Coordinates of C-alpha atoms in Angstrom, one line a residue:
Chain F
M1 CA 28.6 17.1 11.2
T2 CA 32.0 16.8 12.9
P3 CA 33.0 13.4 14.2
R4 CA 32.6 13.3 17.9
G5 CA 34.1 11.4 20.7
S6 CA 32.0 9.1 22.8
P7 CA 28.3 10.0 22.3
G8 CA 25.7 9.9 25.0
K9 CA 27.9 11.4 27.7
P10 CA 27.2 15.2 27.6
G11 CA 24.1 16.5 29.3
R12 CA 22.8 13.2 30.5
G13 CA 21.6 14.7 33.7
R14 CA 19.7 17.3 31.8
H15 CA 18.1 14.6 29.6
A16 CA 17.1 12.6 32.7
A17 CA 15.6 15.6 34.5
L18 CA 13.6 16.7 31.4
L19 CA 12.3 13.1 30.9
L20 CA 11.3 12.9 34.5
A21 CA 9.4 16.2 34.3
A22 CA 7.7 15.1 31.1
G23 CA 6.7 11.8 32.7
A24 CA 5.4 13.4 35.8
A25 CA 3.3 15.9 33.7
L26 CA 1.9 13.0 31.6
A27 CA 1.0 11.0 34.7
A28 CA -0.7 13.9 36.3
F29 CA -2.6 14.7 33.1
L30 CA -3.7 11.3 31.9
G31 CA -3.8 9.0 35.0
A32 CA -1.0 6.8 36.2
D33 CA -1.9 3.6 34.6
Y34 CA -2.1 5.1 31.1
A35 CA 1.1 6.9 31.6
L36 CA 2.9 3.8 32.7
G37 CA 1.6 1.8 29.8
Q38 CA 2.9 4.5 27.4
L39 CA 6.2 4.5 29.3
A40 CA 6.5 0.7 28.7
L41 CA 6.0 1.3 25.0
V42 CA 8.5 4.2 24.9
A43 CA 11.2 2.2 26.7
T44 CA 10.6 -0.8 24.3
F45 CA 10.8 1.3 21.2
A46 CA 13.9 3.0 22.6
I47 CA 15.6 -0.4 22.8
A48 CA 14.8 -1.0 19.2
G49 CA 16.0 2.6 18.5
L50 CA 19.4 1.8 20.1
G51 CA 19.8 -0.9 17.5
V52 CA 19.3 1.7 14.8
V53 CA 21.7 4.0 16.5
L54 CA 24.4 1.3 16.4
I55 CA 23.9 0.4 12.8
V56 CA 23.1 3.8 11.3
G57 CA 24.5 6.3 13.7
Q58 CA 27.7 4.6 14.8
A59 CA 28.7 2.3 11.9
G60 CA 27.1 4.6 9.3
Q61 CA 25.3 1.8 7.4
I62 CA 21.8 1.7 6.1
S63 CA 19.2 -0.8 7.4
L64 CA 15.7 -0.8 6.0
G65 CA 14.8 -4.1 7.7
Q66 CA 14.7 -3.3 11.4
G67 CA 10.9 -3.9 11.6
A68 CA 11.4 -7.4 10.3
L69 CA 14.1 -8.1 13.0
L70 CA 11.6 -6.9 15.6
A71 CA 9.1 -9.3 14.1
L72 CA 11.6 -12.2 14.4
G73 CA 12.1 -11.4 18.1
A74 CA 8.4 -11.0 18.7
Y75 CA 7.3 -14.1 17.0
T76 CA 10.1 -16.2 18.5
Q77 CA 9.1 -15.1 21.9
G78 CA 5.4 -15.4 21.3
L79 CA 5.6 -18.9 19.9
L80 CA 8.0 -20.2 22.6
V81 CA 5.9 -18.8 25.4
R82 CA 2.8 -20.3 24.0
H83 CA 4.5 -23.7 24.1
G84 CA 5.3 -23.2 27.7
V85 CA 9.0 -22.3 27.4
P86 CA 10.0 -20.1 30.4
A87 CA 11.0 -16.5 29.7
A88 CA 14.5 -17.0 31.1
L89 CA 15.1 -19.3 28.1
S90 CA 12.9 -17.8 25.4
L91 CA 14.2 -14.2 25.8
P92 CA 17.8 -15.1 24.9
L93 CA 16.5 -17.2 22.0
A94 CA 14.4 -14.3 20.7
I95 CA 17.4 -12.1 20.9
A96 CA 19.6 -14.7 19.2
V97 CA 17.1 -15.3 16.3
A98 CA 16.9 -11.6 15.6
A99 CA 20.6 -11.2 15.8
A100 CA 21.0 -14.1 13.3
G101 CA 18.4 -12.2 11.2
G102 CA 20.5 -9.1 11.3
W103 CA 23.5 -11.1 10.2
L104 CA 21.5 -12.8 7.4
A105 CA 19.9 -9.6 6.1
S106 CA 23.3 -7.8 5.8
L107 CA 25.2 -10.9 4.6
P108 CA 24.8 -10.4 0.8
A109 CA 26.0 -6.8 1.0
H110 CA 29.0 -7.1 3.2
R111 CA 31.5 -6.7 0.5
L112 CA 29.6 -4.0 -1.4
G113 CA 28.3 -1.9 1.4
G114 CA 26.6 1.5 1.0
L115 CA 23.3 1.3 -0.9
Y116 CA 23.5 -2.4 -1.2
F117 CA 22.8 -2.8 2.5
A118 CA 19.6 -0.9 1.9
M119 CA 18.6 -3.3 -0.8
S120 CA 19.5 -6.5 1.0
T121 CA 17.9 -5.5 4.3
L122 CA 14.8 -4.3 2.4
A123 CA 14.5 -7.6 0.5
F124 CA 15.0 -9.5 3.8
A125 CA 12.3 -7.5 5.4
L126 CA 9.8 -8.2 2.6
I127 CA 10.7 -11.9 2.7
V128 CA 10.1 -12.1 6.4
E129 CA 6.8 -10.3 6.1
E130 CA 5.6 -12.6 3.4
V131 CA 6.6 -15.7 5.3
L132 CA 4.8 -14.6 8.4
V133 CA 1.6 -14.2 6.3
R134 CA 2.0 -17.5 4.4
W135 CA 3.2 -19.9 7.0
R136 CA -0.2 -20.2 8.7
T137 CA 0.4 -23.3 10.6
L138 CA 3.2 -21.7 12.5
T139 CA 2.3 -18.0 12.8
G140 CA -1.4 -18.0 12.4
G141 CA -1.1 -16.1 9.1
A142 CA -2.8 -12.8 8.7
A143 CA -5.3 -13.7 11.5
G144 CA -2.5 -13.3 14.0
L145 CA -1.6 -14.9 17.2
G146 CA -2.3 -14.2 20.9
V147 CA 0.6 -13.9 23.4
P148 CA 0.1 -14.5 27.1
A149 CA 1.6 -12.1 29.8
L150 CA 5.3 -12.2 30.6
V151 CA 6.1 -14.5 33.5
I152 CA 9.6 -14.4 35.0
G153 CA 9.8 -16.9 37.8
P154 CA 7.2 -16.1 40.4
F155 CA 6.6 -12.6 38.9
T156 CA 3.9 -12.0 36.3
A157 CA 4.0 -8.7 34.3
D158 CA 0.3 -8.2 33.8
S159 CA -0.1 -4.6 35.1
A160 CA 1.0 -1.4 33.5
A161 CA 3.4 -0.7 36.4
A162 CA 5.0 -4.1 36.1
Q163 CA 5.4 -3.7 32.3
A164 CA 6.9 -0.3 32.7
L165 CA 9.3 -1.7 35.3
V166 CA 10.5 -4.6 33.1
S167 CA 10.9 -2.4 30.0
T168 CA 12.8 0.3 31.9
L169 CA 15.1 -2.3 33.4
A170 CA 15.6 -3.9 29.9
L171 CA 16.3 -0.5 28.5
A172 CA 18.8 0.3 31.2
L173 CA 20.6 -3.0 30.6
A174 CA 20.6 -2.4 26.8
W175 CA 21.8 1.1 27.3
W176 CA 24.7 0.0 29.5
A177 CA 25.7 -2.6 26.9
C178 CA 25.6 -0.1 24.1
Q179 CA 27.6 2.4 26.1
R180 CA 30.2 -0.3 26.6
W181 CA 30.3 -1.2 22.9
V182 CA 30.4 2.4 21.8
D183 CA 33.3 3.2 24.2
S184 CA 35.2 0.0 23.2
R185 CA 37.6 -0.7 20.3
L186 CA 34.6 -1.9 18.3
G187 CA 32.9 1.5 18.7
R188 CA 36.0 3.3 17.6
A189 CA 36.2 1.0 14.6
W190 CA 32.5 1.8 13.8
R191 CA 33.1 5.5 13.8
A192 CA 36.2 5.1 11.7
V193 CA 34.3 3.1 9.1
R194 CA 31.5 5.7 9.2
A195 CA 34.0 8.6 8.7
D196 CA 36.0 7.0 5.9
E197 CA 35.8 3.4 5.0
D198 CA 39.0 3.2 2.9
A199 CA 41.0 5.0 5.5
A200 CA 39.7 2.7 8.2
A201 CA 40.7 -0.3 6.2
A202 CA 44.1 1.2 5.6
C203 CA 44.5 1.4 9.4
G204 CA 44.0 -2.3 9.7
I205 CA 40.3 -2.3 10.6
D206 CA 38.5 -5.3 9.2
R207 CA 35.6 -3.4 7.6
V208 CA 33.5 -6.5 6.9
R209 CA 33.8 -7.8 10.4
V210 CA 33.0 -4.4 11.9
K211 CA 29.8 -3.9 9.8
R212 CA 28.7 -7.5 10.5
A213 CA 29.1 -6.8 14.3
A214 CA 26.9 -3.7 14.0
F215 CA 24.1 -5.6 12.2
I216 CA 24.3 -8.5 14.6
L217 CA 24.2 -6.4 17.7
G218 CA 21.5 -4.1 16.2
G219 CA 19.5 -7.1 15.3
G220 CA 19.8 -8.5 18.9
L221 CA 18.5 -5.3 20.3
S222 CA 15.6 -5.3 17.9
G223 CA 14.9 -8.9 19.0
L224 CA 14.8 -7.9 22.7
A225 CA 12.4 -5.0 21.9
G226 CA 10.3 -7.3 19.7
A227 CA 10.0 -9.9 22.5
L228 CA 8.8 -7.3 25.0
Y229 CA 6.5 -5.7 22.5
A230 CA 4.9 -9.1 21.9
H231 CA 3.9 -9.3 25.6
W232 CA 2.8 -5.7 26.0
I233 CA 0.5 -5.8 22.9
G234 CA -0.5 -9.4 23.6
F235 CA -1.3 -10.0 20.0
L236 CA 0.9 -10.4 16.9
S237 CA 0.0 -10.1 13.2
P238 CA 2.2 -9.6 10.2
E239 CA 0.9 -6.2 9.3
Q240 CA 2.2 -4.7 12.5
F241 CA 5.7 -5.4 11.2
G242 CA 5.5 -4.0 7.7
L243 CA 7.9 -1.7 5.9
L244 CA 6.3 1.2 7.7
L245 CA 7.6 0.0 11.1
S246 CA 11.1 -0.2 9.7
F247 CA 10.9 3.4 8.6
E248 CA 9.3 4.4 11.9
L249 CA 12.4 3.0 13.7
L250 CA 14.7 4.8 11.3
M251 CA 12.7 8.0 11.8
L252 CA 12.8 7.5 15.5
A253 CA 16.6 7.4 15.5
F254 CA 16.7 10.4 13.1
I255 CA 14.3 12.5 15.2
G256 CA 16.2 11.8 18.3
G257 CA 19.6 12.2 16.8
V258 CA 21.2 9.2 15.3
R259 CA 24.7 9.9 16.6
H260 CA 23.7 9.6 20.3
L261 CA 22.4 6.8 22.4
A262 CA 20.0 9.4 24.0
G263 CA 18.6 9.9 20.5
A264 CA 16.8 6.6 20.7
L265 CA 15.0 7.7 23.8
W266 CA 13.9 11.1 22.4
G267 CA 12.8 9.5 19.2
A268 CA 10.8 6.8 21.0
L269 CA 9.0 9.6 22.9
V270 CA 8.0 11.4 19.7
I271 CA 7.0 8.2 17.8
V272 CA 4.7 7.1 20.6
A273 CA 3.4 10.6 20.9
I274 CA 2.4 11.0 17.2
P275 CA -0.6 8.6 17.2
Q276 CA -1.7 10.0 20.6
S277 CA -1.7 13.6 19.3
I278 CA -3.5 12.5 16.2
A279 CA -6.2 11.0 18.5
V280 CA -6.5 14.4 20.2
L281 CA -6.5 16.3 16.9
R282 CA -9.3 14.0 15.5
D283 CA -11.7 15.4 18.1
L284 CA -11.0 18.9 17.0
L285 CA -11.3 18.3 13.2
P286 CA -14.6 18.3 11.2
A287 CA -16.0 14.8 11.3
D288 CA -15.7 14.0 7.6
L289 CA -12.0 14.7 7.6
A290 CA -11.3 13.1 10.9
N291 CA -12.2 9.5 10.1
T292 CA -9.7 8.8 7.5
A293 CA -6.6 6.8 8.1
G294 CA -4.8 8.9 5.5
L295 CA -4.4 11.7 8.1
E296 CA -2.0 9.6 10.2
L297 CA 0.2 8.8 7.2
L298 CA 0.1 12.4 6.1
L299 CA 1.2 13.7 9.4
F300 CA 3.9 11.0 9.7
G301 CA 5.2 11.9 6.3
V302 CA 5.3 15.7 7.1
V303 CA 7.2 15.1 10.4
L304 CA 9.7 12.9 8.6
V305 CA 10.3 15.3 5.8
A306 CA 10.5 18.3 8.2
V307 CA 13.0 16.5 10.4
V308 CA 15.3 15.4 7.6
R309 CA 15.1 18.8 6.0
W310 CA 15.5 21.1 9.0
R311 CA 17.1 19.1 11.7
P312 CA 19.1 16.3 10.2
Q313 CA 21.2 16.0 13.4
G314 CA 18.1 15.3 15.5
L315 CA 16.8 16.6 18.8
A316 CA 19.7 15.2 20.9
G317 CA 22.3 16.5 18.4
S318 CA 24.0 19.7 19.4
Chain E
M1 CA 2.9 -25.7 -23.6
Q2 CA -0.1 -23.7 -24.4
S3 CA -0.6 -22.6 -20.8
V4 CA 3.1 -21.9 -20.3
L5 CA 3.1 -19.5 -23.2
Q6 CA -0.1 -17.9 -21.9
V7 CA 1.4 -17.4 -18.5
L8 CA 4.6 -16.1 -20.0
A9 CA 2.7 -13.5 -21.9
S10 CA 1.1 -12.0 -18.8
G11 CA 4.4 -12.3 -17.0
L12 CA 6.0 -10.3 -19.8
A13 CA 3.4 -7.6 -19.4
I14 CA 3.8 -7.4 -15.6
G15 CA 7.6 -7.5 -16.1
C16 CA 7.4 -4.5 -18.4
V17 CA 5.7 -2.6 -15.6
Y18 CA 8.5 -3.6 -13.2
G19 CA 11.0 -2.6 -15.8
L20 CA 9.4 0.9 -16.4
V21 CA 9.4 1.6 -12.7
A22 CA 13.0 0.4 -12.3
L23 CA 13.8 2.6 -15.3
S24 CA 12.4 5.6 -13.5
F25 CA 14.3 4.7 -10.4
V26 CA 17.7 4.2 -12.2
L27 CA 17.2 7.4 -14.2
I28 CA 16.9 9.5 -11.1
Y29 CA 19.7 7.6 -9.3
K30 CA 22.1 8.0 -12.2
A31 CA 21.5 11.7 -12.8
T32 CA 21.3 12.9 -9.2
A33 CA 22.8 10.1 -7.1
T34 CA 19.7 10.1 -4.9
V35 CA 17.6 7.1 -4.1
S36 CA 13.9 7.6 -4.7
F37 CA 11.6 5.6 -2.4
M38 CA 8.4 7.1 -3.7
Q39 CA 8.2 5.8 -7.3
G40 CA 5.3 3.6 -6.1
E41 CA 3.4 6.5 -4.8
L42 CA 4.0 8.5 -8.0
L43 CA 2.8 5.5 -10.0
M44 CA -0.4 5.3 -8.0
L45 CA -0.9 9.1 -8.1
G46 CA -0.5 9.1 -11.9
A47 CA -3.2 6.5 -12.3
F48 CA -5.5 8.4 -9.9
A49 CA -4.8 11.8 -11.6
V50 CA -5.9 10.4 -15.0
L51 CA -8.8 8.7 -13.4
A52 CA -9.9 11.9 -11.6
L53 CA -9.7 13.9 -14.9
N54 CA -11.5 11.2 -16.9
A55 CA -14.2 9.8 -14.5
G56 CA -14.3 12.7 -12.1
A57 CA -14.2 15.7 -14.3
G58 CA -15.6 14.0 -17.4
W59 CA -12.8 14.8 -19.8
P60 CA -12.2 12.5 -22.7
L61 CA -9.2 10.1 -22.3
A62 CA -7.4 11.7 -25.2
L63 CA -7.2 14.8 -23.1
A64 CA -7.0 13.3 -19.6
V65 CA -4.0 11.1 -20.2
P66 CA -1.6 13.8 -21.5
V67 CA -2.8 16.4 -19.0
G68 CA -2.5 13.9 -16.1
L69 CA 1.0 12.8 -17.2
A70 CA 2.1 16.4 -17.7
G71 CA 0.8 17.2 -14.2
M72 CA 2.9 14.4 -12.8
V73 CA 6.0 15.6 -14.7
A74 CA 5.4 19.1 -13.2
L75 CA 5.0 17.5 -9.7
G76 CA 8.3 15.7 -10.1
A77 CA 10.0 18.9 -11.1
G78 CA 8.4 20.9 -8.3
L79 CA 9.4 18.4 -5.7
E80 CA 13.0 18.5 -6.8
R81 CA 13.0 22.3 -6.8
S82 CA 11.5 22.7 -3.4
I83 CA 12.6 19.7 -1.3
L84 CA 14.8 17.1 -3.0
R85 CA 17.5 19.5 -3.9
R86 CA 18.5 19.5 -0.2
A87 CA 19.3 15.8 -0.4
L88 CA 22.1 16.3 -2.9
G89 CA 25.5 15.3 -1.5
Q90 CA 23.9 14.0 1.7
P91 CA 24.3 10.4 2.7
H92 CA 22.0 7.9 0.8
L93 CA 19.8 7.4 3.9
T94 CA 18.8 11.1 3.9
A95 CA 17.4 10.8 0.4
V96 CA 15.7 7.4 1.3
L97 CA 14.0 9.0 4.3
L98 CA 13.1 12.2 2.5
T99 CA 11.5 10.4 -0.5
F100 CA 9.8 7.9 1.7
G101 CA 8.3 10.7 3.7
I102 CA 7.1 12.5 0.6
G103 CA 5.6 9.2 -0.6
L104 CA 3.7 8.9 2.7
V105 CA 2.4 12.5 2.3
L106 CA 1.2 11.7 -1.2
R107 CA -0.5 8.4 -0.2
G108 CA -2.0 10.0 2.9
A109 CA -3.3 12.9 0.8
V110 CA -5.0 10.5 -1.7
A111 CA -6.4 8.4 1.2
T112 CA -8.1 11.5 2.8
I113 CA -10.3 11.7 -0.4
P114 CA -13.1 9.3 0.5
A115 CA -13.9 8.5 -3.1
A116 CA -10.3 7.4 -3.7
S117 CA -9.7 5.3 -0.6
Q118 CA -12.9 3.3 -0.3
S119 CA -13.0 1.3 -3.5
M120 CA -11.2 -0.1 -6.6
H121 CA -11.8 1.9 -9.7
R122 CA -11.8 0.9 -13.4
L123 CA -9.9 3.2 -15.7
A124 CA -11.6 2.4 -19.0
L125 CA -8.7 2.6 -21.4
P126 CA -9.9 2.1 -25.0
F127 CA -8.5 -1.4 -25.7
G128 CA -11.8 -3.3 -25.6
E129 CA -12.1 -6.7 -23.9
E130 CA -11.7 -9.0 -26.9
P131 CA -8.4 -11.0 -26.5
L132 CA -6.0 -10.7 -29.4
R133 CA -5.4 -14.0 -31.1
L134 CA -1.8 -14.8 -32.2
G135 CA -2.1 -18.3 -33.6
H136 CA -3.2 -20.3 -30.6
L137 CA -2.2 -17.7 -28.1
A138 CA -4.7 -15.3 -26.7
V139 CA -3.3 -12.1 -25.2
A140 CA -5.4 -9.7 -23.2
P141 CA -5.5 -6.3 -24.9
A142 CA -4.3 -4.6 -21.7
H143 CA -1.2 -6.8 -21.6
A144 CA -0.5 -6.2 -25.3
A145 CA -0.8 -2.5 -24.7
V146 CA 1.7 -2.6 -21.8
I147 CA 4.2 -4.5 -23.9
L148 CA 3.8 -2.2 -27.0
A149 CA 4.0 0.9 -24.8
T150 CA 7.1 -0.3 -23.1
V151 CA 8.8 -0.9 -26.4
A152 CA 7.7 2.6 -27.5
V153 CA 9.2 4.1 -24.3
A154 CA 12.4 2.2 -24.7
V155 CA 12.8 3.5 -28.3
A156 CA 11.9 7.0 -27.3
L157 CA 14.4 7.1 -24.5
T158 CA 17.1 5.7 -26.7
L159 CA 16.5 8.4 -29.3
F160 CA 16.3 11.0 -26.6
F161 CA 19.7 10.0 -25.0
R162 CA 21.5 9.4 -28.3
H163 CA 20.3 12.1 -30.6
T164 CA 19.2 15.1 -28.6
R165 CA 21.4 17.8 -27.0
V166 CA 19.3 17.6 -23.8
G167 CA 19.7 13.8 -23.6
L168 CA 23.4 14.1 -24.1
A169 CA 23.6 16.7 -21.4
L170 CA 21.7 14.5 -19.0
R171 CA 24.0 11.6 -19.8
A172 CA 27.1 13.8 -19.2
C173 CA 25.6 15.0 -15.9
A174 CA 25.1 11.4 -14.9
E175 CA 28.6 10.4 -15.9
D176 CA 30.4 13.2 -14.1
A177 CA 28.5 16.2 -12.8
R178 CA 31.5 18.4 -12.2
A179 CA 33.0 17.9 -15.6
A180 CA 29.6 18.5 -17.2
A181 CA 29.2 21.7 -15.2
L182 CA 32.6 22.9 -16.4
M183 CA 31.5 22.2 -20.0
G184 CA 28.6 24.5 -19.6
V185 CA 25.8 21.9 -18.8
P186 CA 23.2 23.4 -16.5
V187 CA 23.5 20.7 -13.9
A188 CA 20.8 22.0 -11.6
A189 CA 18.3 22.0 -14.5
M190 CA 19.3 18.5 -15.4
H191 CA 18.5 17.3 -11.9
T192 CA 15.1 18.8 -12.2
L193 CA 14.7 17.2 -15.6
A194 CA 15.7 13.8 -14.2
W195 CA 13.1 14.0 -11.4
A196 CA 10.5 15.2 -13.8
L197 CA 11.2 12.3 -16.2
G198 CA 11.3 9.9 -13.4
A199 CA 7.9 11.0 -12.0
G200 CA 6.5 10.9 -15.6
L201 CA 7.7 7.4 -16.2
A202 CA 6.4 6.1 -13.0
A203 CA 3.0 7.7 -13.6
F204 CA 3.0 6.2 -17.1
A205 CA 3.6 2.8 -15.6
G206 CA 0.7 3.4 -13.3
L207 CA -1.5 4.2 -16.3
L208 CA -0.5 1.0 -18.0
L209 CA -1.1 -1.0 -14.9
A210 CA -4.5 0.5 -14.3
P211 CA -6.5 -1.8 -16.6
I212 CA -4.7 -4.9 -15.2
T213 CA -5.0 -4.4 -11.5
F214 CA -7.6 -1.6 -11.2
V215 CA -6.8 1.7 -9.6
H216 CA -6.5 1.6 -5.8
L217 CA -4.4 2.9 -3.0
G218 CA -2.1 -0.1 -2.7
M219 CA -1.1 -0.3 -6.4
G220 CA 2.2 1.4 -5.6
L221 CA 3.4 -1.7 -3.9
V222 CA 4.4 -2.9 -7.4
A223 CA 7.3 -0.5 -7.1
L224 CA 8.9 -2.6 -4.4
K225 CA 9.7 -5.1 -7.2
A226 CA 11.5 -2.4 -9.0
F227 CA 14.3 -2.3 -6.4
P228 CA 15.4 -5.9 -7.2
A229 CA 15.1 -5.1 -10.9
A230 CA 17.3 -2.0 -10.5
V231 CA 19.9 -3.9 -8.6
L232 CA 19.9 -6.9 -10.9
G233 CA 20.3 -4.5 -13.8
G234 CA 23.4 -3.1 -12.2
L235 CA 21.9 0.1 -10.6
T236 CA 23.3 2.4 -13.2
S237 CA 22.2 0.8 -16.4
L238 CA 18.9 1.9 -18.0
P239 CA 18.7 -1.0 -20.5
G240 CA 19.8 -3.3 -17.6
A241 CA 16.9 -2.1 -15.4
L242 CA 14.3 -2.7 -18.1
A243 CA 15.7 -6.1 -19.0
A244 CA 15.9 -7.1 -15.3
G245 CA 12.3 -6.0 -14.8
I246 CA 11.1 -8.1 -17.7
F247 CA 13.2 -11.0 -16.4
L248 CA 11.7 -10.8 -13.0
G249 CA 8.2 -10.7 -14.4
L250 CA 8.9 -13.9 -16.4
A251 CA 10.6 -15.5 -13.4
E252 CA 7.6 -14.8 -11.2
A253 CA 5.1 -16.1 -13.8
L254 CA 7.1 -19.3 -14.1
A255 CA 7.4 -19.7 -10.3
G256 CA 3.7 -19.3 -10.1
L257 CA 3.4 -22.3 -12.4
V258 CA 5.8 -24.7 -10.9
L259 CA 6.2 -23.7 -7.2
P260 CA 3.7 -23.8 -4.4
E261 CA 1.4 -20.9 -3.8
G262 CA 2.9 -17.9 -2.0
I263 CA 6.5 -18.5 -3.2
K264 CA 5.8 -16.4 -6.3
D265 CA 6.0 -13.0 -4.6
L266 CA 9.3 -13.9 -2.9
V267 CA 11.1 -14.7 -6.1
P268 CA 12.4 -11.2 -6.9
Y269 CA 13.7 -10.7 -3.4
L270 CA 15.3 -14.1 -3.2
L271 CA 17.0 -13.5 -6.6
L272 CA 18.2 -10.1 -5.3
M273 CA 19.8 -11.6 -2.2
A274 CA 21.3 -14.4 -4.3
A275 CA 22.7 -12.0 -6.9
L276 CA 24.3 -9.8 -4.3
F277 CA 25.7 -12.8 -2.6
L278 CA 27.2 -14.3 -5.7
C279 CA 28.6 -11.2 -7.3
P280 CA 30.3 -9.4 -4.4
Q281 CA 32.1 -7.1 -6.8
G282 CA 28.8 -5.6 -7.8
L283 CA 26.5 -6.6 -10.6
G284 CA 27.6 -3.9 -13.0
S285 CA 31.1 -5.3 -13.2
A286 CA 29.7 -8.8 -13.5
F287 CA 27.8 -7.8 -16.6
G288 CA 30.7 -5.9 -17.8
R289 CA 32.8 -9.0 -17.7
L290 CA 30.1 -10.9 -19.6
R291 CA 30.2 -8.3 -22.3
G292 CA 34.0 -8.7 -22.4

């Protein structure tokens, strides 16, 4: 675990080639529409994963509330679009609300840092989940809320191809922004805080400001991912955004490699693939075992433990 | 007044459960500096283990309870030996993910047993149903049992830490592992012991909770209230964790009385956020100042 220079640079061509090959194989194997739909999900999760990479991988802080930030983005977008607000206005608002959520979730722990970030973001996530369930008049409560297709000007993203295109473009944009932040003064300050907070403070880095920036930017990315997710799924309910989602996003970053931007992409692939592979496994298992939801949790837990235990630097890590 | 006392009595009982889980969390955190995110699953598993032995295998409760709890203690020790030891000295997040993952495995494993996942179960603990009368106050026997058992655990833990060599060694290890090791304390064994005790405590809390909420897959969610309790108690104080758990239980009960429906469950988390915000130096030091 040596501190590295700018992440995301080495081997980017290799990553891209591998991804393309994997995508082509999937498309050939499962049909183009299905593959494109999955690609849209992978790209969307990767955007949320970038948020985790900034907070956890770059700034070295803990966030257990990313799922709730995704929920803030998704519900903001869903509610605004339902009331006829155009996407050009609602998307920035969804990003802003989630960024504000990131700021609020981390606010109580700014001076304490460390484990207290885990506690405050966890509390924030549980509060958000509870409010989504209880505030029925706004969110539809546990029954959920339908979201219409994404409309940008004359263009309606209602086919798998269009959704994949929009998510990939959004991911490219988010990636470019992250790359700029990581290579900037701010990125260097994040890595300094990650390596040794006291030393960073002694060098004149304002640690509180730097951590706050990580949570705000990470929150904004989650908001963008949430807003897109709302459209792709077309339906929002509070239980989609429970604690498990927060941990899925953490796991996503960890599987991919939390120190690299590319880690978000690899992790998103694995996270989207797990339920799919379970669906395939189900057909092979004896019937009485295969119908239980416990299996998915079990596999998820095993993958999580195995990754943390044997490959803590992730797939993208060297 | 009558109804307030009534509500406070049940709040006290639930608070004792929060406190016990927070106690198990803090015990592990103090001794090993790792954060356990699976206390809720251990709680649920403890209740299910006793239920399986009692209702499933037909053992009498007097045998099922000690054997079930001993099994959970052994599980805690085994997990520490095999997996959790790797999280030592790693960043907090590693332990968080690792324990959460193990928790998922435990919950998934219980969920794959059809009998466990499909319904709520009664664990018939021998308290009877007749409420205890204390003057005008009626206390459900299950609640009274929780409160009494919590007092007993608190006394037992105090005696253990103050008056036994092992308890002293565990405290030394929590205070300064390196110094303890140099003084001949077997630190690795102490870590195993801390996890075993933590698992046993959580399982015991599950057993006490069983007559109140029934035994079901989701009963581990109670443990999420243990995090605010642990933080409010200062994260490294065992009495603090227990007291904060009881305080949260009472605060929730009162909130249920006076605030609109649905706010009640948010109270612990709102208190946690407020406490962190108001005591930026950390709660431990805030209490330290109060004590002078």
